[in-house]
mmCIF file of C-alpha atoms and ligand atoms in Angstrom:
data_model
loop_
_atom_site.group_PDB
_atom_site.id
_atom_site.type_symbol
_atom_site.label_atom_id
_atom_site.label_comp_id
_atom_site.label_asym_id
_atom_site.label_seq_id
_atom_site.Cartn_x
_atom_site.Cartn_y
_atom_site.Cartn_z
ATOM 1 C CA MET B 1 94.765 133.289 83.604
ATOM 2 C CA SER B 2 92.057 131.751 85.749
ATOM 3 C CA LEU B 3 88.517 132.918 85.188
ATOM 4 C CA SER B 4 87.479 131.482 88.536
ATOM 5 C CA PRO B 5 86.046 134.289 90.698
ATOM 6 C CA THR B 6 87.610 132.904 93.880
ATOM 7 C CA PRO B 7 90.849 131.127 94.741
ATOM 8 C CA TYR B 8 88.877 128.120 96.065
ATOM 9 C CA PRO B 9 88.471 124.738 94.387
ATOM 10 C CA GLN B 10 85.476 124.408 92.070
ATOM 11 C CA PRO B 11 82.657 123.663 92.171
ATOM 12 C CA VAL B 12 82.067 126.123 94.946
ATOM 13 C CA ILE B 13 78.832 126.406 96.905
ATOM 14 C CA ASP B 14 78.799 130.123 97.496
ATOM 15 C CA LEU B 15 76.642 130.988 100.511
ATOM 16 C CA ARG B 16 78.360 134.298 101.329
ATOM 17 C CA SER B 17 75.421 136.364 100.094
ATOM 18 C CA ASP B 18 72.441 136.404 97.768
ATOM 19 C CA THR B 19 74.336 139.059 95.796
ATOM 20 C CA VAL B 20 76.599 136.446 94.165
ATOM 21 C CA THR B 21 73.945 135.216 91.716
ATOM 22 C CA ARG B 22 74.728 135.480 88.025
ATOM 23 C CA PRO B 23 71.989 136.601 85.653
ATOM 24 C CA THR B 24 70.188 133.591 84.174
ATOM 25 C CA LEU B 25 70.110 133.023 80.426
ATOM 26 C CA ALA B 26 66.490 134.206 80.292
ATOM 27 C CA MET B 27 67.385 137.350 82.244
ATOM 28 C CA ARG B 28 70.307 138.013 79.894
ATOM 29 C CA GLN B 29 67.938 137.562 76.957
ATOM 30 C CA ALA B 30 65.596 140.173 78.471
ATOM 31 C CA MET B 31 68.592 142.498 78.859
ATOM 32 C CA PHE B 32 69.653 141.806 75.268
ATOM 33 C CA ASP B 33 66.147 142.600 74.003
ATOM 34 C CA ALA B 34 65.693 145.749 76.115
ATOM 35 C CA GLU B 35 64.583 148.902 74.370
ATOM 36 C CA VAL B 36 66.841 151.697 75.577
ATOM 37 C CA GLY B 37 67.183 155.463 75.488
ATOM 38 C CA ASP B 38 69.164 157.945 77.567
ATOM 39 C CA ASP B 39 67.835 157.902 81.109
ATOM 40 C CA VAL B 40 69.545 161.194 81.981
ATOM 41 C CA PHE B 41 67.163 162.665 79.384
ATOM 42 C CA ALA B 42 64.404 160.518 80.970
ATOM 43 C CA ASP B 43 63.737 158.771 77.682
ATOM 44 C CA ASP B 44 64.845 155.222 78.387
ATOM 45 C CA PRO B 45 61.518 153.378 78.020
ATOM 46 C CA THR B 46 62.632 150.333 80.018
ATOM 47 C CA VAL B 47 63.770 152.417 82.992
ATOM 48 C CA LEU B 48 60.510 154.373 82.871
ATOM 49 C CA ALA B 49 58.548 151.112 82.742
ATOM 50 C CA LEU B 50 60.458 149.706 85.716
ATOM 51 C CA GLN B 51 59.920 152.858 87.782
ATOM 52 C CA LYS B 52 56.204 152.842 87.006
ATOM 53 C CA ARG B 53 55.936 149.138 87.757
ATOM 54 C CA ILE B 54 57.703 149.197 91.141
ATOM 55 C CA ALA B 55 55.943 152.393 92.289
ATOM 56 C CA GLY B 56 52.601 150.779 91.404
ATOM 57 C CA ASP B 57 53.469 147.441 93.009
ATOM 58 C CA LEU B 58 54.451 149.128 96.278
ATOM 59 C CA GLY B 59 51.687 151.733 96.277
ATOM 60 C CA PHE B 60 53.763 154.910 95.818
ATOM 61 C CA GLU B 61 53.343 157.865 93.437
ATOM 62 C CA ALA B 62 56.805 157.620 91.946
ATOM 63 C CA ALA B 63 60.053 155.648 91.880
ATOM 64 C CA LEU B 64 63.636 156.144 90.791
ATOM 65 C CA PHE B 65 66.006 153.473 89.486
ATOM 66 C CA MET B 66 69.289 153.510 91.426
ATOM 67 C CA PRO B 67 72.636 151.843 90.714
ATOM 68 C CA SER B 68 72.879 150.407 94.245
ATOM 69 C CA GLY B 69 71.011 150.116 97.522
ATOM 70 C CA THR B 70 73.595 152.268 99.261
ATOM 71 C CA GLN B 71 73.050 155.129 96.831
ATOM 72 C CA SER B 72 69.289 154.651 97.081
ATOM 73 C CA ASN B 73 69.336 154.919 100.893
ATOM 74 C CA LEU B 74 71.736 157.882 100.746
ATOM 75 C CA CYS B 75 69.535 159.803 98.309
ATOM 76 C CA ALA B 76 66.498 158.969 100.469
ATOM 77 C CA LEU B 77 68.180 160.283 103.622
ATOM 78 C CA MET B 78 69.289 163.427 101.784
ATOM 79 C CA ALA B 79 65.815 163.964 100.335
ATOM 80 C CA HIS B 80 64.259 163.660 103.803
ATOM 81 C CA CYS B 81 66.903 165.521 105.829
ATOM 82 C CA GLY B 82 68.958 168.659 105.335
ATOM 83 C CA ARG B 83 72.224 169.862 106.828
ATOM 84 C CA GLY B 84 72.042 169.718 110.624
ATOM 85 C CA ASP B 85 69.066 167.367 110.654
ATOM 86 C CA GLU B 86 69.180 163.937 112.214
ATOM 87 C CA TYR B 87 67.731 160.483 111.556
ATOM 88 C CA LEU B 88 66.921 157.808 114.131
ATOM 89 C CA VAL B 89 68.243 154.433 113.072
ATOM 90 C CA GLY B 90 69.152 151.036 114.479
ATOM 91 C CA GLN B 91 72.644 150.631 115.879
ATOM 92 C CA MET B 92 73.243 147.686 113.516
ATOM 93 C CA ALA B 93 71.125 148.945 110.611
ATOM 94 C CA HIS B 94 72.608 148.998 107.123
ATOM 95 C CA THR B 95 71.712 152.690 106.711
ATOM 96 C CA TYR B 96 73.828 153.518 109.742
ATOM 97 C CA ARG B 97 76.587 150.969 110.048
ATOM 98 C CA TRP B 98 77.269 149.551 106.615
ATOM 99 C CA GLU B 99 77.139 152.516 104.250
ATOM 100 C CA GLY B 100 80.453 154.177 105.033
ATOM 101 C CA GLY B 101 78.854 156.932 107.077
ATOM 102 C CA GLY B 102 77.593 158.470 103.818
ATOM 103 C CA ALA B 103 74.682 160.340 105.381
ATOM 104 C CA ALA B 104 77.077 162.166 107.712
ATOM 105 C CA VAL B 105 79.956 162.539 105.237
ATOM 106 C CA LEU B 106 78.016 163.532 102.129
ATOM 107 C CA GLY B 107 74.706 164.703 103.583
ATOM 108 C CA SER B 108 75.755 166.562 106.761
ATOM 109 C CA ILE B 109 73.022 164.508 108.432
ATOM 110 C CA GLN B 110 73.629 163.325 111.979
ATOM 111 C CA PRO B 111 72.756 159.704 112.668
ATOM 112 C CA GLN B 112 71.222 158.922 116.065
ATOM 113 C CA PRO B 113 71.794 155.178 116.377
ATOM 114 C CA LEU B 114 69.522 153.325 118.798
ATOM 115 C CA ALA B 115 69.641 149.855 120.349
ATOM 116 C CA GLN B 116 67.685 147.151 118.535
ATOM 117 C CA GLY B 117 66.169 143.922 119.759
ATOM 118 C CA ASP B 118 67.181 140.575 118.239
ATOM 119 C CA ASP B 119 64.169 140.949 115.951
ATOM 120 C CA GLY B 120 65.354 144.327 114.617
ATOM 121 C CA ARG B 121 62.879 146.430 116.565
ATOM 122 C CA ILE B 122 63.736 149.753 118.124
ATOM 123 C CA GLU B 123 61.351 150.254 121.065
ATOM 124 C CA TRP B 124 59.079 153.288 120.826
ATOM 125 C CA ALA B 125 60.235 154.440 124.279
ATOM 126 C CA ASP B 126 63.794 154.688 122.919
ATOM 127 C CA ILE B 127 62.664 156.429 119.743
ATOM 128 C CA GLN B 128 60.606 158.927 121.715
ATOM 129 C CA ALA B 129 63.446 159.615 124.144
ATOM 130 C CA ALA B 130 65.786 160.327 121.226
ATOM 131 C CA ILE B 131 63.546 162.943 119.562
ATOM 132 C CA LYS B 132 65.291 166.217 120.350
ATOM 133 C CA PRO B 133 63.498 169.357 121.485
ATOM 134 C CA ASP B 134 63.412 172.327 119.113
ATOM 135 C CA ASP B 135 66.462 174.033 120.621
ATOM 136 C CA ALA B 136 69.679 175.369 119.097
ATOM 137 C CA HIS B 137 71.699 172.843 121.129
ATOM 138 C CA PHE B 138 70.340 169.920 119.150
ATOM 139 C CA ALA B 139 70.180 168.595 115.648
ATOM 140 C CA ARG B 140 66.637 168.627 114.254
ATOM 141 C CA THR B 141 65.174 165.111 114.470
ATOM 142 C CA ARG B 142 63.517 164.510 111.113
ATOM 143 C CA LEU B 143 63.361 160.848 110.186
ATOM 144 C CA LEU B 144 62.929 157.326 111.498
ATOM 145 C CA CYS B 145 64.652 154.614 109.477
ATOM 146 C CA LEU B 146 63.779 150.904 109.753
ATOM 147 C CA GLU B 147 64.917 147.763 107.899
ATOM 148 C CA ASN B 148 62.912 144.738 106.613
ATOM 149 C CA THR B 149 63.992 141.966 106.485
ATOM 150 C CA TRP B 150 66.238 142.419 109.443
ATOM 151 C CA GLY B 151 69.011 139.805 109.642
ATOM 152 C CA GLY B 152 66.716 137.592 107.573
ATOM 153 C CA GLN B 153 63.761 138.134 109.915
ATOM 154 C CA VAL B 154 60.465 139.711 108.977
ATOM 155 C CA LEU B 155 59.806 142.876 110.961
ATOM 156 C CA ASP B 156 56.594 142.490 112.956
ATOM 157 C CA ALA B 157 53.707 144.185 111.085
ATOM 158 C CA ALA B 158 51.887 145.426 114.196
ATOM 159 C CA TYR B 159 55.141 146.955 115.445
ATOM 160 C CA VAL B 160 55.694 148.717 112.099
ATOM 161 C CA ALA B 161 52.151 150.124 112.081
ATOM 162 C CA ASP B 162 52.537 151.316 115.669
ATOM 163 C CA VAL B 163 55.921 153.069 115.438
ATOM 164 C CA THR B 164 55.386 154.608 112.004
ATOM 165 C CA GLY B 165 52.049 156.028 113.220
ATOM 166 C CA ARG B 166 53.618 157.432 116.369
ATOM 167 C CA ALA B 167 56.606 158.809 114.433
ATOM 168 C CA HIS B 168 54.285 160.653 112.044
ATOM 169 C CA ALA B 169 52.305 162.035 114.984
ATOM 170 C CA ARG B 170 55.586 163.494 116.284
ATOM 171 C CA GLY B 171 56.287 165.092 112.905
ATOM 172 C CA LEU B 172 58.931 162.619 111.726
ATOM 173 C CA ALA B 173 59.127 161.133 108.248
ATOM 174 C CA THR B 174 59.703 157.372 107.883
ATOM 175 C CA HIS B 175 62.007 155.446 105.533
ATOM 176 C CA LEU B 176 62.244 151.698 105.053
ATOM 177 C CA ASP B 177 65.438 150.030 103.906
ATOM 178 C CA GLY B 178 63.666 147.145 102.183
ATOM 179 C CA ALA B 179 66.696 145.659 100.445
ATOM 180 C CA ARG B 180 65.065 142.226 100.988
ATOM 181 C CA LEU B 181 61.452 143.399 101.174
ATOM 182 C CA PHE B 182 60.274 140.686 98.768
ATOM 183 C CA ASN B 183 61.748 137.991 101.015
ATOM 184 C CA ALA B 184 59.649 139.456 103.831
ATOM 185 C CA ALA B 185 56.546 139.501 101.610
ATOM 186 C CA VAL B 186 56.951 135.899 100.446
ATOM 187 C CA ALA B 187 57.803 134.614 103.938
ATOM 188 C CA SER B 188 54.814 136.332 105.540
ATOM 189 C CA GLY B 189 52.416 135.567 102.668
ATOM 190 C CA ARG B 190 51.455 139.239 102.451
ATOM 191 C CA PRO B 191 51.775 141.519 99.437
ATOM 192 C CA ALA B 192 54.800 143.823 99.547
ATOM 193 C CA HIS B 193 52.599 146.952 99.362
ATOM 194 C CA GLU B 194 51.080 145.996 102.723
ATOM 195 C CA LEU B 195 54.503 145.705 104.356
ATOM 196 C CA VAL B 196 55.493 149.232 103.292
ATOM 197 C CA ARG B 197 52.315 150.917 104.504
ATOM 198 C CA GLY B 198 53.271 153.582 107.030
ATOM 199 C CA PHE B 199 56.519 154.503 105.280
ATOM 200 C CA ASP B 200 57.015 157.714 103.326
ATOM 201 C CA SER B 201 59.747 156.085 101.278
ATOM 202 C CA VAL B 202 61.185 152.651 100.662
ATOM 203 C CA SER B 203 64.302 151.339 98.986
ATOM 204 C CA VAL B 204 64.303 147.832 97.464
ATOM 205 C CA CYS B 205 67.224 145.923 95.915
ATOM 206 C CA PHE B 206 67.037 143.941 92.679
ATOM 207 C CA SER B 207 70.583 142.646 93.140
ATOM 208 C CA LYS B 208 69.960 140.484 96.227
ATOM 209 C CA GLY B 209 67.567 137.533 96.157
ATOM 210 C CA LEU B 210 65.893 138.792 92.983
ATOM 211 C CA GLY B 211 69.055 137.940 91.081
ATOM 212 C CA ALA B 212 69.602 141.025 88.894
ATOM 213 C CA PRO B 213 73.233 142.055 88.307
ATOM 214 C CA MET B 214 72.700 145.497 89.842
ATOM 215 C CA GLY B 215 70.123 148.067 90.764
ATOM 216 C CA SER B 216 67.698 149.247 93.395
ATOM 217 C CA ALA B 217 64.586 151.378 93.359
ATOM 218 C CA LEU B 218 63.619 154.210 95.653
ATOM 219 C CA CYS B 219 59.876 154.837 95.988
ATOM 220 C CA GLY B 220 58.012 157.769 97.481
ATOM 221 C CA SER B 221 55.825 160.757 96.673
ATOM 222 C CA ARG B 222 56.435 162.654 93.425
ATOM 223 C CA SER B 223 58.030 165.621 95.216
ATOM 224 C CA PHE B 224 60.239 163.345 97.324
ATOM 225 C CA ILE B 225 61.440 161.507 94.210
ATOM 226 C CA GLU B 226 62.173 164.851 92.500
ATOM 227 C CA ARG B 227 64.448 165.805 95.413
ATOM 228 C CA ALA B 228 66.088 162.363 95.427
ATOM 229 C CA HIS B 229 66.659 162.690 91.677
ATOM 230 C CA ARG B 230 68.824 165.796 92.196
ATOM 231 C CA TRP B 231 70.909 163.952 94.797
ATOM 232 C CA ARG B 232 71.243 160.927 92.547
ATOM 233 C CA LYS B 233 72.659 163.164 89.811
ATOM 234 C CA MET B 234 75.160 164.684 92.272
ATOM 235 C CA ALA B 235 76.123 161.243 93.559
ATOM 236 C CA GLY B 236 76.996 160.229 90.004
ATOM 237 C CA GLY B 237 74.022 157.926 89.642
ATOM 238 C CA GLY B 238 72.607 159.388 86.417
ATOM 239 C CA LEU B 239 72.932 156.478 83.980
ATOM 240 C CA ARG B 240 72.486 156.513 80.219
ATOM 241 C CA GLN B 241 71.259 153.307 78.484
ATOM 242 C CA ALA B 242 70.232 151.943 81.875
ATOM 243 C CA GLY B 243 67.371 150.020 80.270
ATOM 244 C CA VAL B 244 69.821 147.159 79.811
ATOM 245 C CA VAL B 245 69.904 146.646 83.578
ATOM 246 C CA ALA B 246 66.357 147.854 84.264
ATOM 247 C CA ALA B 247 65.234 144.998 81.981
ATOM 248 C CA ALA B 248 66.913 142.555 84.360
ATOM 249 C CA ALA B 249 65.030 144.097 87.293
ATOM 250 C CA LEU B 250 61.708 143.903 85.421
ATOM 251 C CA TYR B 251 62.449 140.291 84.547
ATOM 252 C CA ALA B 252 63.204 139.604 88.209
ATOM 253 C CA LEU B 253 59.906 141.156 89.348
ATOM 254 C CA ASP B 254 58.047 138.896 86.908
ATOM 255 C CA HIS B 255 59.963 135.676 87.491
ATOM 256 C CA HIS B 256 62.049 135.746 90.666
ATOM 257 C CA VAL B 257 59.714 136.903 93.430
ATOM 258 C CA GLN B 258 57.558 133.840 94.121
ATOM 259 C CA ARG B 259 60.570 131.550 93.763
ATOM 260 C CA LEU B 260 62.131 133.167 96.861
ATOM 261 C CA ALA B 261 60.057 130.548 98.720
ATOM 262 C CA THR B 262 62.520 127.966 97.389
ATOM 263 C CA ASP B 263 65.449 129.874 98.909
ATOM 264 C CA HIS B 264 63.560 129.988 102.211
ATOM 265 C CA ASP B 265 62.931 126.217 102.044
ATOM 266 C CA HIS B 266 66.621 125.674 101.332
ATOM 267 C CA ALA B 267 67.614 127.802 104.305
ATOM 268 C CA ALA B 268 65.264 125.804 106.555
ATOM 269 C CA ARG B 269 66.709 122.549 105.180
ATOM 270 C CA LEU B 270 70.233 123.796 105.852
ATOM 271 C CA ALA B 271 69.367 124.751 109.442
ATOM 272 C CA GLN B 272 67.604 121.429 110.044
ATOM 273 C CA GLY B 273 70.553 119.491 108.682
ATOM 274 C CA LEU B 274 72.790 120.925 111.384
ATOM 275 C CA GLY B 275 70.625 119.824 114.307
ATOM 276 C CA GLY B 276 72.239 117.899 117.144
ATOM 277 C CA LEU B 277 75.832 119.080 116.711
ATOM 278 C CA PRO B 278 77.326 119.916 120.121
ATOM 279 C CA GLY B 279 78.473 123.516 120.468
ATOM 280 C CA VAL B 280 76.562 124.552 117.338
ATOM 281 C CA SER B 281 73.411 126.607 117.684
ATOM 282 C CA VAL B 282 71.131 127.382 114.743
ATOM 283 C CA GLN B 283 67.848 129.295 114.882
ATOM 284 C CA PRO B 284 65.194 128.210 112.363
ATOM 285 C CA PRO B 285 65.434 130.888 109.637
ATOM 286 C CA GLN B 286 62.392 132.892 108.509
ATOM 287 C CA THR B 287 63.786 133.708 105.068
ATOM 288 C CA ASN B 288 67.056 132.969 103.235
ATOM 289 C CA ILE B 289 69.682 133.785 105.884
ATOM 290 C CA VAL B 290 70.963 131.184 108.341
ATOM 291 C CA PHE B 291 73.091 132.174 111.308
ATOM 292 C CA ILE B 292 75.174 129.511 113.034
ATOM 293 C CA ASP B 293 76.584 130.343 116.460
ATOM 294 C CA LEU B 294 79.681 128.378 117.437
ATOM 295 C CA SER B 295 80.855 127.693 120.973
ATOM 296 C CA PRO B 296 84.422 128.592 122.027
ATOM 297 C CA GLU B 297 85.193 124.832 122.046
ATOM 298 C CA VAL B 298 84.190 124.428 118.429
ATOM 299 C CA LEU B 299 86.162 127.544 117.487
ATOM 300 C CA ALA B 300 89.228 126.288 119.383
ATOM 301 C CA ARG B 301 89.347 123.203 117.142
ATOM 302 C CA HIS B 302 89.991 125.482 114.158
ATOM 303 C CA PRO B 303 93.151 127.492 114.748
ATOM 304 C CA GLN B 304 92.781 128.977 111.250
ATOM 305 C CA SER B 305 89.061 129.676 111.000
ATOM 306 C CA VAL B 306 85.919 127.663 110.486
ATOM 307 C CA SER B 307 85.151 129.525 107.278
ATOM 308 C CA ALA B 308 88.620 128.653 105.905
ATOM 309 C CA ALA B 309 88.028 124.973 106.765
ATOM 310 C CA LEU B 310 84.663 125.159 104.981
ATOM 311 C CA ALA B 311 86.196 126.925 101.995
ATOM 312 C CA ALA B 312 88.697 124.068 101.674
ATOM 313 C CA ARG B 313 85.608 121.841 101.227
ATOM 314 C CA GLY B 314 84.130 124.169 98.641
ATOM 315 C CA VAL B 315 81.584 125.956 100.844
ATOM 316 C CA LEU B 316 81.896 129.719 101.148
ATOM 317 C CA CYS B 317 80.276 131.701 103.951
ATOM 318 C CA LEU B 318 80.957 134.783 106.062
ATOM 319 C CA GLY B 319 81.637 135.229 109.772
ATOM 320 C CA SER B 320 83.636 133.544 112.513
ATOM 321 C CA ALA B 321 81.957 132.869 115.889
ATOM 322 C CA ARG B 322 78.677 133.527 114.098
ATOM 323 C CA LEU B 323 78.601 132.162 110.567
ATOM 324 C CA ARG B 324 76.203 133.610 108.026
ATOM 325 C CA LEU B 325 74.952 131.440 105.179
ATOM 326 C CA VAL B 326 72.615 132.828 102.548
ATOM 327 C CA THR B 327 70.630 130.760 100.062
ATOM 328 C CA HIS B 328 69.780 132.112 96.628
ATOM 329 C CA LEU B 329 68.893 131.520 92.984
ATOM 330 C CA ASP B 330 72.161 129.745 92.173
ATOM 331 C CA ILE B 331 71.864 127.196 95.011
ATOM 332 C CA GLN B 332 70.096 123.917 94.242
ATOM 333 C CA ALA B 333 68.695 121.464 96.797
ATOM 334 C CA HIS B 334 71.551 118.985 96.289
ATOM 335 C CA GLN B 335 74.050 121.771 97.012
ATOM 336 C CA VAL B 336 72.245 122.487 100.272
ATOM 337 C CA ASP B 337 72.771 118.838 101.185
ATOM 338 C CA GLN B 338 76.443 119.017 100.170
ATOM 339 C CA ALA B 339 76.856 122.132 102.303
ATOM 340 C CA VAL B 340 75.265 120.335 105.266
ATOM 341 C CA GLN B 341 77.708 117.445 104.819
ATOM 342 C CA ALA B 342 80.665 119.826 104.703
ATOM 343 C CA LEU B 343 79.438 121.747 107.739
ATOM 344 C CA ARG B 344 78.861 118.537 109.716
ATOM 345 C CA ALA B 345 82.329 117.302 108.778
ATOM 346 C CA VAL B 346 83.976 120.555 109.854
ATOM 347 C CA LEU B 347 81.864 121.322 112.937
ATOM 348 C CA GLY B 348 81.117 117.775 114.165
HETATM 349 C C1 PLP L 401 72.662 145.090 100.461
HETATM 350 C C2 PLP L 401 71.928 145.996 101.349
HETATM 351 C C3 PLP L 401 71.915 147.377 101.117
HETATM 352 C C4 PLP L 401 72.766 148.069 100.070
HETATM 353 O O1 PLP L 401 72.785 147.549 98.831
HETATM 354 P P1 PLP L 401 74.056 147.691 97.856
HETATM 355 O O2 PLP L 401 73.416 147.490 96.541
HETATM 356 O O3 PLP L 401 75.001 146.616 98.254
HETATM 357 O O4 PLP L 401 74.615 149.050 98.004
HETATM 358 C C5 PLP L 401 71.157 148.158 101.962
HETATM 359 N N1 PLP L 401 70.485 147.631 102.982
HETATM 360 C C6 PLP L 401 70.475 146.318 103.247
HETATM 361 C C7 PLP L 401 69.691 145.801 104.400
HETATM 362 C C8 PLP L 401 71.199 145.449 102.444
HETATM 363 O O5 PLP L 401 71.205 144.146 102.709
#
């Protein structure tokens, strides 16, 4: 039996996502050493320490450790909105498009998706126009949901301050899907707690660029977290000796935040390396995600798919006409250069 995680030749340069990282030896040691209890009884000291740490770091009263970002966002939406309420969200946002419709299916919450700019913004005029009057014909508009980073871009801080302020003035709550919040913080050189100002709740992932095997945290006020805690239990997210994985998240907060700058440098190096190829368009990345747009001519040269041709050369990525390549903890500089060579060979 092969222990290889993919059917592709090794060694593979896996740029599909920053979720593919394996816990480092030091992280595994921290997990091994973790003091644990039963978190359903709220007596796992490592989980409690993580929740205190992340709430403090982001400037919230309380936090809750979650198995995944999807469950964290779902519990947030359900803690903000009740049956027949609605949330305003980007048409391409994770909390609308990529979470299986959970808010509607499990929460009886109506999404109101809105158009987003290339930078992830939803214009205030569109938000305002979507807020429903208090009338039995309409769902009750309760919440505005934003995402940072958005497609690897840092959401503009002045925009965030403006729309969250206006949303509050209209009586809406605000939630940030900050799965890659720390990438935004490192890329903008601002502390994460500044980037979440204006939000009533935020969800962050430990399993993306931070390199933990699983886990997210939801932060908010004490009463909000108490409501989210009930939903987490119902969603099956009450874990027992969760300190084993919380230890990985704590380790990541101590050791894997500042190093995200390396992933960002690698992404920039990857994008630069592809300059000058006809029919290939690459925007300089702000964080760790590189998008490569391919012309119909380039695509026509690959009757199978470009990603299959790259996989045959040991480089894994997602997408077709628009390829997505994500740098992370398990990608070294020389692998970035190998990936550039493979991409130039396939696309050139
Ligand atoms: C990955 C991701 C999530 C969900 O995280 P999972 O742990 O995969 O459920 C939510 N939002 C964004 C923007 C993400 O990238």
